XYZ file of C-alpha atoms in Angstrom:
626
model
C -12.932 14.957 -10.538
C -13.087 11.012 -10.042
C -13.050 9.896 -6.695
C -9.177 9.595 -5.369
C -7.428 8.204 -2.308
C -6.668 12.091 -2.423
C -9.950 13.285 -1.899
C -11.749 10.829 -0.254
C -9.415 10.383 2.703
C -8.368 13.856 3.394
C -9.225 13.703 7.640
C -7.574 10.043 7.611
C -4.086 11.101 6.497
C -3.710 13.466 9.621
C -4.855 11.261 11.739
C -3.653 7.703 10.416
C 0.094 9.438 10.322
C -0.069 9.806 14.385
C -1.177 6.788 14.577
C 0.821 4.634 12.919
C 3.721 4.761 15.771
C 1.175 3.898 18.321
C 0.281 0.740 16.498
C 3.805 0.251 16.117
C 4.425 0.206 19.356
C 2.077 -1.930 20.761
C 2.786 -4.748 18.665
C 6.459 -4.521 18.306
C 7.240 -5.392 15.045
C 9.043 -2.440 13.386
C 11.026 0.211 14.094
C 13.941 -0.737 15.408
C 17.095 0.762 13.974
C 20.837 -0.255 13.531
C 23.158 -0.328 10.879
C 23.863 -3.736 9.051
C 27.009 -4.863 8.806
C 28.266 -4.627 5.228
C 29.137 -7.601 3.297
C 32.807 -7.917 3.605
C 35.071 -6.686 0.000
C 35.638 -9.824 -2.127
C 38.881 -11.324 -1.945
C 40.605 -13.717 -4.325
C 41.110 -17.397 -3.358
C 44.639 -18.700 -1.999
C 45.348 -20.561 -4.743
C 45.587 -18.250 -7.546
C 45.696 -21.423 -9.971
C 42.475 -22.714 -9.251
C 39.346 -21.930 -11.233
C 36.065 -21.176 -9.688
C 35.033 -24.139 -11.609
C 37.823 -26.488 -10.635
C 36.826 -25.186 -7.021
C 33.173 -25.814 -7.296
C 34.218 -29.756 -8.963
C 36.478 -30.451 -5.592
C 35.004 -28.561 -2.683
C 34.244 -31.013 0.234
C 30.529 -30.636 1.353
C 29.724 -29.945 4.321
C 29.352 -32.895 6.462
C 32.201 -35.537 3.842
C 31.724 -39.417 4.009
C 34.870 -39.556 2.578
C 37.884 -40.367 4.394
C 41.014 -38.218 4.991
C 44.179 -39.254 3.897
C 45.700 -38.475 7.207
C 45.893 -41.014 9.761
C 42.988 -40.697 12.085
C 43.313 -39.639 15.466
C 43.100 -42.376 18.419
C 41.312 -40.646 21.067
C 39.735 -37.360 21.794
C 42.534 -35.331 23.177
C 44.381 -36.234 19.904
C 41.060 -35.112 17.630
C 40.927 -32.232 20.210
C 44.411 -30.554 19.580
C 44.200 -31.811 15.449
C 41.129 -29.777 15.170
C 42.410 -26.665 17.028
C 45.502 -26.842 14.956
C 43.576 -26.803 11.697
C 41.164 -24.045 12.959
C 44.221 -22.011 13.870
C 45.753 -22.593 10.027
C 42.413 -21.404 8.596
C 42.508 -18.275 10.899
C 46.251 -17.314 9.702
C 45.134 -17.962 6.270
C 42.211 -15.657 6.668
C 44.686 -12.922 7.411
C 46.572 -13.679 4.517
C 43.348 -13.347 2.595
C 44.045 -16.729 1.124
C 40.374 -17.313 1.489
C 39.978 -20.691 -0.129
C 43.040 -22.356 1.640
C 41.815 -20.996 4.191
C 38.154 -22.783 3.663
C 40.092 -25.726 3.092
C 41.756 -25.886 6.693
C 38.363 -25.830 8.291
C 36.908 -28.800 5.491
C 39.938 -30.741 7.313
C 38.676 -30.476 10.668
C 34.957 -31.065 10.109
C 36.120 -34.250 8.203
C 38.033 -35.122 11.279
C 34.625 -34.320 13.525
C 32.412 -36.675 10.431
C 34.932 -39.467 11.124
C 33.234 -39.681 14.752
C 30.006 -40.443 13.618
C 26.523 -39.162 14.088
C 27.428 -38.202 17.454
C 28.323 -34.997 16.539
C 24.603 -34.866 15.461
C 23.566 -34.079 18.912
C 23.256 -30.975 20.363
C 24.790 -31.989 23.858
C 27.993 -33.633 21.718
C 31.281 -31.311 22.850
C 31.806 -31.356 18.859
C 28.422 -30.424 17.467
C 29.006 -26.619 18.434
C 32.806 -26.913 17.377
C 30.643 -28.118 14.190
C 28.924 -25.324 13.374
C 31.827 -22.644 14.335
C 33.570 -24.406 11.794
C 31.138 -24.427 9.146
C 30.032 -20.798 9.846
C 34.231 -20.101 9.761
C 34.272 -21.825 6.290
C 31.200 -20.679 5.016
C 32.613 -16.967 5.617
C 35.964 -17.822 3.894
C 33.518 -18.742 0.725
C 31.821 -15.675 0.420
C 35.350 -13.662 0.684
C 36.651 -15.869 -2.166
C 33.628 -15.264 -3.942
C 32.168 -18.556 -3.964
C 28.530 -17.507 -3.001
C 27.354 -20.926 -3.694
C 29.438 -22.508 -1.429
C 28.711 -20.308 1.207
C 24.952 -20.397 0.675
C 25.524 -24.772 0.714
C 27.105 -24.331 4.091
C 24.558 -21.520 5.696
C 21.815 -24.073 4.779
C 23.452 -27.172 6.301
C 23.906 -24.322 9.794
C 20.442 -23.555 9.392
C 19.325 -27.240 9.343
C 21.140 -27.714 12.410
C 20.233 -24.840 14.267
C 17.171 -22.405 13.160
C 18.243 -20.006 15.342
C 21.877 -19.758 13.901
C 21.937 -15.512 13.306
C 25.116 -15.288 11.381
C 24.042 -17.505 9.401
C 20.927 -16.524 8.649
C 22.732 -12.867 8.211
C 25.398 -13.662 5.551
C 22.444 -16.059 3.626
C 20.773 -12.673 3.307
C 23.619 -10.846 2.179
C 24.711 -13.405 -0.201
C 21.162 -13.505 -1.766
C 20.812 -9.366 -1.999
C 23.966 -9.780 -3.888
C 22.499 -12.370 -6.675
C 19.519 -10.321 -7.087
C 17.459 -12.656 -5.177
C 15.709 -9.888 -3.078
C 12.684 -11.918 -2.129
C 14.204 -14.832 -0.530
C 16.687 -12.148 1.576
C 13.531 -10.387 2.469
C 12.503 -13.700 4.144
C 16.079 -14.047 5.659
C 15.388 -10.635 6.997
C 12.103 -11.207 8.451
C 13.332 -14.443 10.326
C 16.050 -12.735 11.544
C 13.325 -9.811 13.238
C 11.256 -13.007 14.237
C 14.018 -14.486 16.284
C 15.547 -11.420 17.733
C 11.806 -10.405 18.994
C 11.205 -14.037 19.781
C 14.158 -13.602 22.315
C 13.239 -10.843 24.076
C 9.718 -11.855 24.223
C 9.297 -10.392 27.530
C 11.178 -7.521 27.587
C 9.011 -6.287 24.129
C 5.333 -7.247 26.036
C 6.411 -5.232 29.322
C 8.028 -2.421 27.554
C 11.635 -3.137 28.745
C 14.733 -1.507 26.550
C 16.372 -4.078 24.458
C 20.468 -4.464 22.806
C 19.893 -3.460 19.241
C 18.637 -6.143 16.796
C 21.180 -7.314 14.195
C 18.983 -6.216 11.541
C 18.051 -2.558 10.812
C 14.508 -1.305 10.061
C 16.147 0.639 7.353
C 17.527 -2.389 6.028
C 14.536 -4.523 5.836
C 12.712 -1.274 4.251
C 15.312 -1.511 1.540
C 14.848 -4.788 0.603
C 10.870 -4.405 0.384
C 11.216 -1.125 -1.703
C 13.372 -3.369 -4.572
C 10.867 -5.437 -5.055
C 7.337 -3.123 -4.722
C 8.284 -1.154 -7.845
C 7.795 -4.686 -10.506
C 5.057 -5.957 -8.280
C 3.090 -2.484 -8.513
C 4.183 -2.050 -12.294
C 2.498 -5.828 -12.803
C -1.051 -4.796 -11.187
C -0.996 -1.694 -13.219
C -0.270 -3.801 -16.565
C -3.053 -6.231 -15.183
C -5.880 -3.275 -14.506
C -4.812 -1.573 -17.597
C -5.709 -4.663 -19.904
C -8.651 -5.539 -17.868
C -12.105 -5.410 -19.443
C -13.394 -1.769 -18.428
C -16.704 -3.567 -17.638
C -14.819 -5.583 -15.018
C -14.188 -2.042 -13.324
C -15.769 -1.284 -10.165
C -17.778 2.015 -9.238
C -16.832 3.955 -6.342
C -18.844 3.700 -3.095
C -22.195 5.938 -3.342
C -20.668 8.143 -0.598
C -17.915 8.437 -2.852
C -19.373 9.110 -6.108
C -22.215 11.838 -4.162
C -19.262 13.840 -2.395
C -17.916 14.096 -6.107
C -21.209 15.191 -7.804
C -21.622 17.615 -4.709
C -18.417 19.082 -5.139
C -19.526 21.099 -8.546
C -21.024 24.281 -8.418
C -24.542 23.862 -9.919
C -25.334 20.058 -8.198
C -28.627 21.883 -5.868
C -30.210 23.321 -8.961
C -29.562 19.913 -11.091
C -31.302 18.191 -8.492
C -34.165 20.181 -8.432
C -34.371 20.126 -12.156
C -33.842 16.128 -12.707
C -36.673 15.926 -8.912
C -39.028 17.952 -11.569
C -39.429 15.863 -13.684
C -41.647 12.140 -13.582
C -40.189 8.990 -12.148
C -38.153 6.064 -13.685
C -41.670 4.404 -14.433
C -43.487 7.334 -15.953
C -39.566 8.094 -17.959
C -39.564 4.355 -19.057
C -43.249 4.149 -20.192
C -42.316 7.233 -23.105
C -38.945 5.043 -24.210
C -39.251 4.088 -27.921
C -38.370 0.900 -28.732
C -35.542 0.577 -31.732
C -34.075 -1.145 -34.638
C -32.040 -0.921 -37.743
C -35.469 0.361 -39.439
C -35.998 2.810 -36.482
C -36.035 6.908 -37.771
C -33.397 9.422 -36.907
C -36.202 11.176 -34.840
C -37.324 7.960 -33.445
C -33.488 7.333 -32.216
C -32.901 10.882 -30.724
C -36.540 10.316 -28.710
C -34.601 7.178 -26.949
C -31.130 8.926 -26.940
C -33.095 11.772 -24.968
C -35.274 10.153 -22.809
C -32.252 7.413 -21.777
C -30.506 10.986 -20.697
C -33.163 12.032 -18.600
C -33.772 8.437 -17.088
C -29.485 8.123 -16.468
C -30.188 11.743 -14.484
C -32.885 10.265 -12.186
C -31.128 7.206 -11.853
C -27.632 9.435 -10.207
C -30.545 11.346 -8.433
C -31.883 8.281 -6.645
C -28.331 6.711 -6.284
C -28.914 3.953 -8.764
C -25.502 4.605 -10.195
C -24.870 1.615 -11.852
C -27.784 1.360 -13.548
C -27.376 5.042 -14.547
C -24.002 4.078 -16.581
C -26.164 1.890 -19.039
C -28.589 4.209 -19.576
C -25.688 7.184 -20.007
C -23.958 4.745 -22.171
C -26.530 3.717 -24.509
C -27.666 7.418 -25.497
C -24.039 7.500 -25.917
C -23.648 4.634 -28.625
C -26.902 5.944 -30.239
C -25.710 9.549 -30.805
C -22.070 9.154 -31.143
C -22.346 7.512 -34.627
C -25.286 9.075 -36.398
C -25.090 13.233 -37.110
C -28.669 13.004 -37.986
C -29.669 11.708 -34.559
C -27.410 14.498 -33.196
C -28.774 17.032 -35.219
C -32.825 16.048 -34.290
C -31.812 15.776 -30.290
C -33.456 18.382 -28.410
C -32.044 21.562 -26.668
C -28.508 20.735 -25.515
C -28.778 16.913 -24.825
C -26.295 16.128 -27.044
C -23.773 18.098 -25.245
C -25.126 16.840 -21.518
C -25.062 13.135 -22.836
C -21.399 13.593 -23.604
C -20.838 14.980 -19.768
C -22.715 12.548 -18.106
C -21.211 9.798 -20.331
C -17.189 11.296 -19.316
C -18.423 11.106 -15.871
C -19.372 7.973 -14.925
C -16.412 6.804 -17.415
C -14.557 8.875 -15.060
C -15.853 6.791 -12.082
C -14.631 3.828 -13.455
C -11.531 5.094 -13.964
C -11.838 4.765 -17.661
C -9.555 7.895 -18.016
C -9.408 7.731 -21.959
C -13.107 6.878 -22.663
C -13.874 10.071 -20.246
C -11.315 12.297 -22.316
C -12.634 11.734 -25.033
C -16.466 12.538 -24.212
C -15.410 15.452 -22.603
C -13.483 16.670 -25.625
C -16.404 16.539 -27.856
C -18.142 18.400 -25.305
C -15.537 20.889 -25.131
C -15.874 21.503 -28.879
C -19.543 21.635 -28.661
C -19.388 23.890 -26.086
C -16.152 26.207 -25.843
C -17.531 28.456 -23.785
C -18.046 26.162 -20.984
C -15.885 26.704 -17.743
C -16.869 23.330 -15.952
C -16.284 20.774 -18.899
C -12.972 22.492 -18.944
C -12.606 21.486 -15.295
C -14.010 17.891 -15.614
C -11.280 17.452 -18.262
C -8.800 18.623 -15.917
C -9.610 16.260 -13.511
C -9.388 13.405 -15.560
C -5.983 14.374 -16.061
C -5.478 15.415 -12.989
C -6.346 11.332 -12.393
C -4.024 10.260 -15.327
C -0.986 12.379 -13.286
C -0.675 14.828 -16.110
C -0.232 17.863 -13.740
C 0.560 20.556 -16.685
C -2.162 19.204 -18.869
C -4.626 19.740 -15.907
C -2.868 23.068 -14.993
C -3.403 24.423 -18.400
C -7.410 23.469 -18.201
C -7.767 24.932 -15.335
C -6.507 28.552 -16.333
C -8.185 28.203 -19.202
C -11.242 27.335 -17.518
C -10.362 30.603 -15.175
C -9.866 32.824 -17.753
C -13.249 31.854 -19.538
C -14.786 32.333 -16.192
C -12.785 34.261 -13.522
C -15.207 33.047 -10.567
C -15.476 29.687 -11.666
C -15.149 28.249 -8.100
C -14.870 24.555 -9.241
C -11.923 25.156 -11.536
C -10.375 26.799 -7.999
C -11.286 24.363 -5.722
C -10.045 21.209 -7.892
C -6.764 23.143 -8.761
C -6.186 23.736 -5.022
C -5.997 19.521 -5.113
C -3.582 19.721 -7.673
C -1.620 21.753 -5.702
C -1.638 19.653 -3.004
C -0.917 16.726 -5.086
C 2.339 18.757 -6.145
C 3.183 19.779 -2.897
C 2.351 23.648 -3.169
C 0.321 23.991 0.223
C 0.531 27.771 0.041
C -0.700 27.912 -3.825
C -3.524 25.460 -2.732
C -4.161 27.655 0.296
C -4.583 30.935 -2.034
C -7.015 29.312 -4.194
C -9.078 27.831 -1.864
C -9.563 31.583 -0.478
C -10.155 32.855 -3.648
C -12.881 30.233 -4.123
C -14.669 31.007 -0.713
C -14.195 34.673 -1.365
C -16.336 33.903 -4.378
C -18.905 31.623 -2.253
C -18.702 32.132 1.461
C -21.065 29.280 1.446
C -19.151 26.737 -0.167
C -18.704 23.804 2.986
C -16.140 22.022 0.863
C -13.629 24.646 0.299
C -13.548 25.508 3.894
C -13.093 21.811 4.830
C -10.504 21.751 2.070
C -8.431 24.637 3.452
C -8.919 23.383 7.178
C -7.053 20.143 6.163
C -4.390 22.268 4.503
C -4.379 24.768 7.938
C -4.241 21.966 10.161
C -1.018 20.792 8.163
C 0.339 24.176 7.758
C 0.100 24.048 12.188
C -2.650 26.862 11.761
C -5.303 25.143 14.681
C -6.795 28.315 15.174
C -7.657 29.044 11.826
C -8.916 25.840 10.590
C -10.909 25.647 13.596
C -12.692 28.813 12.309
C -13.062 27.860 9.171
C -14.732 24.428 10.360
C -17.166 26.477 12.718
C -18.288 28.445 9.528
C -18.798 24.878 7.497
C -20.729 23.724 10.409
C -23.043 26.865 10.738
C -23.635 26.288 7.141
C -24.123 22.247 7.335
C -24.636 21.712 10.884
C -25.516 17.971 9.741
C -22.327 17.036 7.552
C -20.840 14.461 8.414
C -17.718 15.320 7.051
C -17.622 18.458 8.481
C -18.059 16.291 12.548
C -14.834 14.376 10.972
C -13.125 17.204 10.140
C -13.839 18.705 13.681
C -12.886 15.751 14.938
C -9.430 15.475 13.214
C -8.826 19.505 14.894
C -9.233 17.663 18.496
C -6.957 14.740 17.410
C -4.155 17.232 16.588
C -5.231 19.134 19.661
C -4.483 15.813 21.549
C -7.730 16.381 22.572
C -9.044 12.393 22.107
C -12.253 12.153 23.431
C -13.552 15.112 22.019
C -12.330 13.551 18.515
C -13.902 10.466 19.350
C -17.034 12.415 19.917
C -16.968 13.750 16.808
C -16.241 10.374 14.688
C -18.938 8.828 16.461
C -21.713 11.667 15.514
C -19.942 11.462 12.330
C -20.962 7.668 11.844
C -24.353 8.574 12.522
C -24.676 11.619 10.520
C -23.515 9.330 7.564
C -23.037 5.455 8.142
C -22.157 4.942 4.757
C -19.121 7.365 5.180
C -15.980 5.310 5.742
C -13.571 8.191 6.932
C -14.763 8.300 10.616
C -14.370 4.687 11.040
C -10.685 4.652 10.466
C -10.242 8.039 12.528
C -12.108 6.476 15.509
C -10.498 3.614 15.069
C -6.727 5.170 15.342
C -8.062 7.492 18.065
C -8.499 4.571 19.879
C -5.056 3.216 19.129
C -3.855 6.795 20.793
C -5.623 6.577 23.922
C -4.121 5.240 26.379
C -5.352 2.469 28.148
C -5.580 2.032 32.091
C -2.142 -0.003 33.451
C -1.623 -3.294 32.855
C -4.337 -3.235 29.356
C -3.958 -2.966 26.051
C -6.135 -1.070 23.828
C -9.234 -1.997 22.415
C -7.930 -3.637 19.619
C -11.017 -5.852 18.941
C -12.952 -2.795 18.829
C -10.709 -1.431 16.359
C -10.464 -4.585 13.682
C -14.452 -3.564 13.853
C -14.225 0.110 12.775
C -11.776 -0.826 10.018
C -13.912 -3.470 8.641
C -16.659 -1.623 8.990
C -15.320 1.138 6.955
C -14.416 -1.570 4.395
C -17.878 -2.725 4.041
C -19.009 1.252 2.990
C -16.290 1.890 0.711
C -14.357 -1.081 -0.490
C -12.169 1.207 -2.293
C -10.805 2.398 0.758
C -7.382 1.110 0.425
C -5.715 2.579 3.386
C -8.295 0.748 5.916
C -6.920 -2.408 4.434
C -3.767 -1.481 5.137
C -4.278 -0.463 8.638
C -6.245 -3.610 9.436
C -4.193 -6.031 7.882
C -1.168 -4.449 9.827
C -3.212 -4.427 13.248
C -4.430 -8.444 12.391
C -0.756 -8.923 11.639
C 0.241 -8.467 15.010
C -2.290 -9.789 16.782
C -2.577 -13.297 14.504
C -2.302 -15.826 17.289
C -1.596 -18.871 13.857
C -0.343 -18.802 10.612
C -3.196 -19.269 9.261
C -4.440 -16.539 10.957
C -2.055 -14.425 9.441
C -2.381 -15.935 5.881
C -6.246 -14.637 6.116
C -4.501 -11.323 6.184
C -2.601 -11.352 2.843
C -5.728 -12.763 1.701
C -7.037 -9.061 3.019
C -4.604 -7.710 0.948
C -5.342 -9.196 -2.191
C -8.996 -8.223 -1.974
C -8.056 -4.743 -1.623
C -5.832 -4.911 -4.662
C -8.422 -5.417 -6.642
C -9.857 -2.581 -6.134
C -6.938 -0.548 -6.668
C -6.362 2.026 -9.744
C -3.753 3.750 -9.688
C 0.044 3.292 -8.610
C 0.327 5.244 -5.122
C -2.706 3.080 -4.010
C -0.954 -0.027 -5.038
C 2.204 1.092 -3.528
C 1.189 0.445 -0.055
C -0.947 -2.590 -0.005
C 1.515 -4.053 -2.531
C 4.280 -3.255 0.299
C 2.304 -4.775 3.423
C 1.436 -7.793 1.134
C 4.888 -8.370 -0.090
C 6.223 -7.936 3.853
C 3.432 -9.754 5.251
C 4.193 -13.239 2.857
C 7.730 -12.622 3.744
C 7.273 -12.777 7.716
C 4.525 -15.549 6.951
C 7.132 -17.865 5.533
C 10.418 -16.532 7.852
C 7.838 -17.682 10.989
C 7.343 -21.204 8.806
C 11.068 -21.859 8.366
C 11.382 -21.337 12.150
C 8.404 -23.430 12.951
C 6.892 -20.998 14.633
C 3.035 -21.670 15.023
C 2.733 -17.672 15.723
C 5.153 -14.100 15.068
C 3.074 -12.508 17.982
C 4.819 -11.570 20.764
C 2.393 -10.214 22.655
């Protein structure tokens, strides 16, 4: 099977999923729930005559420099009770539900307030917050009516006045969610979070209860999920009709976990370590043209096999594609050259050619080498699998299913075709299924380390410490120096609450492996869990470090990305600091393949942007309340 967020960050899951409160927590920006206030039923306008359009020609704006017909109050006690007596109209008209009479009144009075001047301008002016009641009032009595562009005109001419203006900033966000303009009420939500947090600054940093916010979690979460779905569905459409040579490989931890995980990989080795080096391989290579002989050909076709195989074998996988790929082109078209290739090459350069295809993620160039294999070779249990896994890849659970029984009942101990179905189940949510087959396949090899890591992970979930525990003593009896096996150890102690003994086990984990990214981002969220002595805050310098450092092993590794990017999030001190991090993001979507890996870094980007711009609306030079 390709290499999969599934597979290749089995011991992060358990632990990144307790740790995701704890980072929560320390910065303060999420979770906090209420409910929002629902957008109030429309009503019709009081003038049943009048057209939206006739309404939209002859609304006042906000602050009029024309003149009312009225004679204008003398002095201020006289603008005082005119003013009250209008506001009062516009409130009995609101309980009429003769919304745009209503909005009317209230235009009245804030042309009385304009005829005063700029005064009213100031802040410390008696009329400046009599002002904005009013236009908030009127701006309310639009969005009953209907008139959402009204109502949106006067919420902007609120905010102008006063950033800070909540209600405002509230019904702009409904309005918006109601035209379908999700991502500007996304930033309407996210300056509404900024503000509330920016208010009880103090109370968040010492850990103080606070009222509820105006704005639930749940809400904002809403908004982000309408938009992810396009975004993700536009990355797909762009790495779908991206050159497959623009594909990157997996990380060489990756793609050697993979090649370990089939039965057969320590004899292979030994075969392919045999044989002569590159240089004595590439001194035998034929050179060819269009006058070159069938026999001539199949020479290069099977010598370019045997110098892909040392290439894996040294962990020059790139250069191992070209060499796969090239037998490939030279065999594929030519029955002849097929026919004079010795042994089974043929066959072997159509596996090795669906496999690194497969590591690239191109899913149809891999199906269809391993088909022709298949055909070539009906009889053979572990193609089957290989195809399964591509489809597995592709999401075509039944397709896979059906390749793996048939793969079973060709050969009833085939222990791949078990293992890789018990990550099928898992992918389909059948941890008991998984469970059975992963005993079945270590009843068929009591040596096999990966199955019993496999079915720890699933123990561990299932709440059965003691047995994965025994099953990751057996894996470490047999591989004392895995370092997946320390992680996995060291994921038992994190669920244990046992946190230095999981950091212990990370950190011999890292130096087992240093090219294995999983420990980094468990140490790093162990770290997040311990707590640190009163009055400090965690390491969180020491944290950014893990995570990048398990970004520069595997840049594939999407879910580092997205716990850095949250963690530099909170702890941006600028802007521009916190710009860098949906410039994080964006790097890790390009290394993305498939849509549940996109769903989350598309998510953080998308909310990240959002707060970005909410914070520059507000002028704030920082969203960091700590």
């Amino acid at each position: 099977m390709a290499p999969s967020s599934q597979q290749n960050q089995t011991v992060y899951v358990g632990v990144a999923l307790a740790a995701t409160a704890v980072i929560i927590g320390y910065l303060v920006t999420r979770n906090r729930t209420v409910e929002t206030p629902k957008p109030p039923p429309k009503g019709r306008a009081g003038s049943p005559e009048r057209t939206k359009k006739d309404i939209l020609e002859t609304a006042t704006p906000v602050v009029s420099n024309t003149s009312s017909t009225k004679k204008s109050p003398q002095n201020d006690k006289e603008i005082q009770a005119q003013i009250e007596e209008l506001d009062k109209q516009g409130k009995k008209l609101f309980k009429e539900k003769k919304f745009f009479d209503a909005a009317q009144k209230f235009t009245e009075a804030l042309d009385i307030i304009d005829s005063r001047g700029s005064g009213v301008k100031d802040a410390s002016s008696p009329l400046f917050r009599q002002m904005q009641t009013l236009m908030n009032n009127r701006s309310a009595m639009y969005e009953k009516g209907g008139f959402k562009e009204l109502a949106l005109d006067d919420c902007d001419n609120i905010l102008a006045l006063e950033k800070q203006h909540t209600k405002a900033r509230t019904r702009k966000l409904r309005i918006l969610e109601s035209q379908e303009n999700i991502a500007s009420a996304l930033v309407e939500a996210c300056a509404i979070q900024l503000l509330f947090m920016q208010e009880h600054r103090d109370k968040l940093r010492f850990g103080i209860p606070t009222p509820p916010p105006p704005l639930s979690q749940s809400k904002l979460e809403e908004l982000l999920m309408k938009l992810v779905p396009d975004e993700v569905e536009n990355k797909l459409k762009e790495i779908k009709t991206a050159p497959i040579s623009s594909r990157q490989l997996p990380s060489n931890y990756t793609i050697l976990q993979l090649l370990k995980s089939y039965s057969g990989y320590n004899s292979w080795m030994a075969k392919v370590a045999s044989r002569g080096g590159l240089s004595q391989l590439r001194a035998e290579l034929p050179e060819v043209d269009d006058s070159a002989t069938d026999e001539t050909k199949a020479k290069r076709a099977s010598l370019l096999l045997k110098i892909g195989q040392r290439q894996v074998y040294e962990g020059n996988y790139k250069e191992s594609m070209s060499s796969f790929e090239e037998a490939f082109r030279l065999a594929e078209t030519n029955p002849e050259v097929q026919k004079v290739l010795p042994d089974d090459d043929y066959s072997r350069i159509l596996e090795w050619t669906g496999m690194v295809r497969h590591w690239i993620y191109d899913l149809d160039g891999a199906k269809k080498c391993f088909s022709m294999c298949a055909d070539l070779e009906p009889l053979n249990a572990q193609i089957l699998v290989k195809q399964a896994c591509v489809e597995m890849d592709g999401a075509n659970f039944d397709k896979a299913l059906v390749l793996f029984e048939s793969a079973l009942k060709i050969d009833p101990g085939a222990a791949d075709a078990l293992l890789h179905r018990a990550n099928l189940r898992m992918l389909k949510q059948e941890p008991e299924e998984a469970k059975a087959d992963l005993n079945k396949c270590i009843e068929l090899r009591p040596d096999h380390v990966l199955a019993r890591l496999r079915l720890a992970s699933i123990l561990t979930a299932m709440n059965d410490v003691s047995g994965a525990k025994q099953h990751l003593e057996s894996a470490k009896k047999l591989d004392p120096k895995s370092s997946e096996v320390q992680s996995y150890i060291g994921e038992i102690a994190f669920t244990k609450g046992e946190l230095e003994d999981a950091q212990a086990s990370f950190k011999l984990a890292m130096e087992l492996a240093p090219n294995n990214p999983t420990p980094y981002v468990n140490a790093a969220l162990t770290i997040l869990n311990i707590p640190p002595p009163p009055g400090e805050r965690p390491d969180t310098d020491e944290v950014i470090r893990l995570l990048e450092k398990a970004i520069e092993q595997d840049p594939m590794f999407h879910a580092a990305y997205v716990q850095l990017g949250q963690l530099k999030l909170g702890t941006a001190v600028t802007l521009d600091s916190a710009r860098e991090v949906v410039e994080l993001y964006d790097r890790g979507l390009t290394y993305c393949r498939t849509a549940e890996e996109l769903k989350d870094l598309c998510s953080m980007r998308i909310l990240t942007v959002s707060q970005v711009e909410a914070a520059s609306q507000l002028n704030m030079d920082t969203f960091n309340v700590q």
